[in-house]
Amino acid sequence: MSTCETYEEGHGRCEFRRVELFENKAELPQVWHGITRLVKVRRWGLREGKPYQQLSFYILSKPLNSVQVVARGIRGHWGIENKLHWVKDAILKEDKMTITHPTQATIAALLNTTAMNMLRLAGLLPNKDTLAGFANKVKKMYNLFVCKT
């Protein structure tokens, strides 16, 4: 249906992206009913001076016709990954937690997300220095949760 290409530099890399949007004309199994669009994303460039290539495919149930809208949606998804999940892993070491019980793991992840959101709502960056500033300071943490009118 349509194609767009972008180029971006930052964080030690330069990346080209080619996003192609296709109308789904394939006969898919019934469980895939409603898939209206297929998307192919090719990424290539340099990361830390080394060349790389990546190919990804996406499916859409919404009949979007603008490849630019689709491309922004895909980039937006990675924004969530970079702004939340990376912080939860790099700062809170969530991926290294040894909790094995599903309910306990869910509660820990929920508390981590709540903590990150509370810091952001307070205008603070969720980083190691900010978290260290709250260590053993219960009253300071409590003030994040107090509604101020």
PDB file of C-alpha atoms in Angstrom:
ATOM      1  CA  MET A   1       0.000   0.000   0.000  1.00  0.00           C
ATOM      2  CA  SER A   2       2.746   2.463   0.966  1.00  0.00           C
ATOM      3  CA  THR A   3       6.306   2.838   2.238  1.00  0.00           C
ATOM      4  CA  CYS A   4       8.276   5.336   4.294  1.00  0.00           C
ATOM      5  CA  GLU A   5      11.912   5.607   5.249  1.00  0.00           C
ATOM      6  CA  THR A   6      13.497   7.423   8.182  1.00  0.00           C
ATOM      7  CA  TYR A   7      16.984   8.054   9.470  1.00  0.00           C
ATOM      8  CA  GLU A   8      17.904   8.687  13.093  1.00  0.00           C
ATOM      9  CA  GLU A   9      21.148   9.268  14.983  1.00  0.00           C
ATOM     10  CA  GLY A  10      21.736   9.080  18.715  1.00  0.00           C
ATOM     11  CA  HIS A  11      22.921   6.955  21.622  1.00  0.00           C
ATOM     12  CA  GLY A  12      25.993   5.786  19.715  1.00  0.00           C
ATOM     13  CA  ARG A  13      24.142   4.582  16.647  1.00  0.00           C
ATOM     14  CA  CYS A  14      22.730   5.653  13.339  1.00  0.00           C
ATOM     15  CA  GLU A  15      19.722   3.805  12.020  1.00  0.00           C
ATOM     16  CA  PHE A  16      17.743   3.693   8.801  1.00  0.00           C
ATOM     17  CA  ARG A  17      14.199   2.346   8.912  1.00  0.00           C
ATOM     18  CA  ARG A  18      12.048   1.279   6.000  1.00  0.00           C
ATOM     19  CA  VAL A  19       8.404   0.601   6.904  1.00  0.00           C
ATOM     20  CA  GLU A  20       6.159  -1.090   4.355  1.00  0.00           C
ATOM     21  CA  LEU A  21       2.388  -1.350   4.797  1.00  0.00           C
ATOM     22  CA  PHE A  22       0.446  -4.078   3.000  1.00  0.00           C
ATOM     23  CA  GLU A  23      -3.245  -4.861   2.751  1.00  0.00           C
ATOM     24  CA  ASN A  24      -3.828  -8.397   4.004  1.00  0.00           C
ATOM     25  CA  LYS A  25      -5.101 -10.518   1.128  1.00  0.00           C
ATOM     26  CA  ALA A  26      -3.856 -13.805   2.536  1.00  0.00           C
ATOM     27  CA  GLU A  27      -6.216 -16.545   3.634  1.00  0.00           C
ATOM     28  CA  LEU A  28      -5.303 -16.901   7.288  1.00  0.00           C
ATOM     29  CA  PRO A  29      -6.551 -19.456   9.823  1.00  0.00           C
ATOM     30  CA  GLN A  30      -9.823 -18.533  11.574  1.00  0.00           C
ATOM     31  CA  VAL A  31      -7.995 -17.646  14.819  1.00  0.00           C
ATOM     32  CA  TRP A  32      -6.314 -14.833  12.851  1.00  0.00           C
ATOM     33  CA  HIS A  33      -9.642 -13.434  11.662  1.00  0.00           C
ATOM     34  CA  GLY A  34      -9.676  -9.652  11.430  1.00  0.00           C
ATOM     35  CA  ILE A  35      -6.067  -9.082  10.402  1.00  0.00           C
ATOM     36  CA  THR A  36      -6.398  -6.248   7.870  1.00  0.00           C
ATOM     37  CA  ARG A  37      -2.814  -5.049   7.486  1.00  0.00           C
ATOM     38  CA  LEU A  38       0.659  -6.540   7.408  1.00  0.00           C
ATOM     39  CA  VAL A  39       3.732  -4.456   8.183  1.00  0.00           C
ATOM     40  CA  LYS A  40       7.368  -5.117   7.343  1.00  0.00           C
ATOM     41  CA  VAL A  41      10.058  -3.062   9.077  1.00  0.00           C
ATOM     42  CA  ARG A  42      13.679  -3.242   8.021  1.00  0.00           C
ATOM     43  CA  ARG A  43      16.266  -1.534  10.253  1.00  0.00           C
ATOM     44  CA  TRP A  44      19.927  -1.181   9.386  1.00  0.00           C
ATOM     45  CA  GLY A  45      22.845   1.001  10.329  1.00  0.00           C
ATOM     46  CA  LEU A  46      25.665   1.184  12.859  1.00  0.00           C
ATOM     47  CA  ARG A  47      25.621   0.427  16.581  1.00  0.00           C
ATOM     48  CA  GLU A  48      28.832   1.332  18.391  1.00  0.00           C
ATOM     49  CA  GLY A  49      30.600   1.423  15.021  1.00  0.00           C
ATOM     50  CA  LYS A  50      29.433  -2.055  13.971  1.00  0.00           C
ATOM     51  CA  PRO A  51      26.961  -2.644  11.139  1.00  0.00           C
ATOM     52  CA  TYR A  52      23.681  -4.403  11.878  1.00  0.00           C
ATOM     53  CA  GLN A  53      20.441  -5.362  10.147  1.00  0.00           C
ATOM     54  CA  GLN A  54      17.084  -6.337  11.592  1.00  0.00           C
ATOM     55  CA  LEU A  55      13.828  -7.401   9.988  1.00  0.00           C
ATOM     56  CA  SER A  56      10.510  -7.323  11.891  1.00  0.00           C
ATOM     57  CA  PHE A  57       6.919  -8.064  10.935  1.00  0.00           C
ATOM     58  CA  TYR A  58       3.718  -6.763  12.523  1.00  0.00           C
ATOM     59  CA  ILE A  59       0.022  -7.450  12.052  1.00  0.00           C
ATOM     60  CA  LEU A  60      -2.810  -4.946  12.435  1.00  0.00           C
ATOM     61  CA  SER A  61      -6.511  -5.448  12.933  1.00  0.00           C
ATOM     62  CA  LYS A  62      -7.201  -1.747  12.464  1.00  0.00           C
ATOM     63  CA  PRO A  63      -7.451  -0.864   8.752  1.00  0.00           C
ATOM     64  CA  LEU A  64      -4.889   1.958   8.791  1.00  0.00           C
ATOM     65  CA  ASN A  65      -3.906   3.359   5.409  1.00  0.00           C
ATOM     66  CA  SER A  66      -1.084   5.685   6.452  1.00  0.00           C
ATOM     67  CA  VAL A  67       2.339   4.085   6.717  1.00  0.00           C
ATOM     68  CA  GLN A  68       3.520   7.165   8.654  1.00  0.00           C
ATOM     69  CA  VAL A  69       0.882   6.545  11.357  1.00  0.00           C
ATOM     70  CA  VAL A  70       1.946   2.896  11.558  1.00  0.00           C
ATOM     71  CA  ALA A  71       5.642   3.858  11.742  1.00  0.00           C
ATOM     72  CA  ARG A  72       4.944   6.327  14.588  1.00  0.00           C
ATOM     73  CA  GLY A  73       2.974   3.646  16.435  1.00  0.00           C
ATOM     74  CA  ILE A  74       5.860   1.197  16.191  1.00  0.00           C
ATOM     75  CA  ARG A  75       8.340   3.835  17.379  1.00  0.00           C
ATOM     76  CA  GLY A  76       5.947   4.739  20.199  1.00  0.00           C
ATOM     77  CA  HIS A  77       5.942   1.129  21.357  1.00  0.00           C
ATOM     78  CA  TRP A  78       9.726   1.181  21.598  1.00  0.00           C
ATOM     79  CA  GLY A  79       9.468   4.446  23.509  1.00  0.00           C
ATOM     80  CA  ILE A  80       7.544   2.569  26.194  1.00  0.00           C
ATOM     81  CA  GLU A  81      10.174  -0.138  26.168  1.00  0.00           C
ATOM     82  CA  ASN A  82      12.978   2.388  26.557  1.00  0.00           C
ATOM     83  CA  LYS A  83      11.288   4.692  29.090  1.00  0.00           C
ATOM     84  CA  LEU A  84       9.744   2.094  31.381  1.00  0.00           C
ATOM     85  CA  HIS A  85      11.061  -1.421  30.881  1.00  0.00           C
ATOM     86  CA  TRP A  86      14.685  -0.399  30.478  1.00  0.00           C
ATOM     87  CA  VAL A  87      14.494   1.725  33.642  1.00  0.00           C
ATOM     88  CA  LYS A  88      12.868  -1.130  35.565  1.00  0.00           C
ATOM     89  CA  ASP A  89      15.665  -3.469  34.521  1.00  0.00           C
ATOM     90  CA  ALA A  90      18.701  -1.160  34.567  1.00  0.00           C
ATOM     91  CA  ILE A  91      17.780   0.788  37.708  1.00  0.00           C
ATOM     92  CA  LEU A  92      15.664  -1.661  39.702  1.00  0.00           C
ATOM     93  CA  LYS A  93      17.305  -4.853  38.351  1.00  0.00           C
ATOM     94  CA  GLU A  94      13.865  -6.360  37.757  1.00  0.00           C
ATOM     95  CA  ASP A  95      15.148  -8.993  35.319  1.00  0.00           C
ATOM     96  CA  LYS A  96      17.547 -10.304  37.986  1.00  0.00           C
ATOM     97  CA  MET A  97      14.905 -10.746  40.681  1.00  0.00           C
ATOM     98  CA  THR A  98      14.742 -14.271  42.058  1.00  0.00           C
ATOM     99  CA  ILE A  99      11.021 -14.240  42.854  1.00  0.00           C
ATOM    100  CA  THR A 100       9.503 -17.415  41.424  1.00  0.00           C
ATOM    101  CA  HIS A 101       5.906 -17.258  42.663  1.00  0.00           C
ATOM    102  CA  PRO A 102       3.774 -15.626  39.934  1.00  0.00           C
ATOM    103  CA  THR A 103       1.650 -13.553  42.334  1.00  0.00           C
ATOM    104  CA  GLN A 104       4.679 -12.232  44.198  1.00  0.00           C
ATOM    105  CA  ALA A 105       6.461 -11.407  40.933  1.00  0.00           C
ATOM    106  CA  THR A 106       3.373  -9.542  39.705  1.00  0.00           C
ATOM    107  CA  ILE A 107       3.157  -7.548  42.943  1.00  0.00           C
ATOM    108  CA  ALA A 108       6.870  -6.643  42.782  1.00  0.00           C
ATOM    109  CA  ALA A 109       6.508  -5.488  39.156  1.00  0.00           C
ATOM    110  CA  LEU A 110       3.413  -3.463  40.054  1.00  0.00           C
ATOM    111  CA  LEU A 111       5.211  -1.775  42.961  1.00  0.00           C
ATOM    112  CA  ASN A 112       8.198  -0.980  40.726  1.00  0.00           C
ATOM    113  CA  THR A 113       5.931   0.565  38.083  1.00  0.00           C
ATOM    114  CA  THR A 114       4.075   2.546  40.751  1.00  0.00           C
ATOM    115  CA  ALA A 115       7.366   3.840  42.136  1.00  0.00           C
ATOM    116  CA  MET A 116       8.574   4.944  38.691  1.00  0.00           C
ATOM    117  CA  ASN A 117       5.260   6.678  37.960  1.00  0.00           C
ATOM    118  CA  MET A 118       5.204   8.440  41.339  1.00  0.00           C
ATOM    119  CA  LEU A 119       8.718   9.772  40.754  1.00  0.00           C
ATOM    120  CA  ARG A 120       7.750  11.050  37.318  1.00  0.00           C
ATOM    121  CA  LEU A 121       4.561  12.665  38.649  1.00  0.00           C
ATOM    122  CA  ALA A 122       6.701  14.437  41.256  1.00  0.00           C
ATOM    123  CA  GLY A 123       8.872  15.803  38.436  1.00  0.00           C
ATOM    124  CA  LEU A 124      11.822  13.573  39.309  1.00  0.00           C
ATOM    125  CA  LEU A 125      13.903  11.394  37.023  1.00  0.00           C
ATOM    126  CA  PRO A 126      13.720   7.710  37.943  1.00  0.00           C
ATOM    127  CA  ASN A 127      17.455   7.080  38.173  1.00  0.00           C
ATOM    128  CA  LYS A 128      19.927   5.692  40.702  1.00  0.00           C
ATOM    129  CA  ASP A 129      20.617   9.094  42.286  1.00  0.00           C
ATOM    130  CA  THR A 130      16.923   9.806  42.790  1.00  0.00           C
ATOM    131  CA  LEU A 131      16.314   6.391  44.337  1.00  0.00           C
ATOM    132  CA  ALA A 132      19.346   6.810  46.593  1.00  0.00           C
ATOM    133  CA  GLY A 133      17.848  10.111  47.763  1.00  0.00           C
ATOM    134  CA  PHE A 134      14.844   8.198  49.099  1.00  0.00           C
ATOM    135  CA  ALA A 135      16.791   5.385  50.791  1.00  0.00           C
ATOM    136  CA  ASN A 136      15.722   5.086  54.442  1.00  0.00           C
ATOM    137  CA  LYS A 137      13.639   8.270  54.155  1.00  0.00           C
ATOM    138  CA  VAL A 138      10.114   7.000  54.691  1.00  0.00           C
ATOM    139  CA  LYS A 139       8.620  10.437  55.343  1.00  0.00           C
ATOM    140  CA  LYS A 140      10.100  11.790  52.101  1.00  0.00           C
ATOM    141  CA  MET A 141       8.644   8.800  50.201  1.00  0.00           C
ATOM    142  CA  TYR A 142       5.283   9.241  51.913  1.00  0.00           C
ATOM    143  CA  ASN A 143       5.109  12.842  50.697  1.00  0.00           C
ATOM    144  CA  LEU A 144       5.071  11.567  47.118  1.00  0.00           C
ATOM    145  CA  PHE A 145       1.759   9.864  47.872  1.00  0.00           C
ATOM    146  CA  VAL A 146       0.104  12.770  49.689  1.00  0.00           C
ATOM    147  CA  CYS A 147      -2.439  14.647  47.595  1.00  0.00           C
ATOM    148  CA  LYS A 148      -1.749  18.366  47.553  1.00  0.00           C
ATOM    149  CA  THR A 149      -4.626  20.623  46.558  1.00  0.00           C
TER     150      THR A 149
END
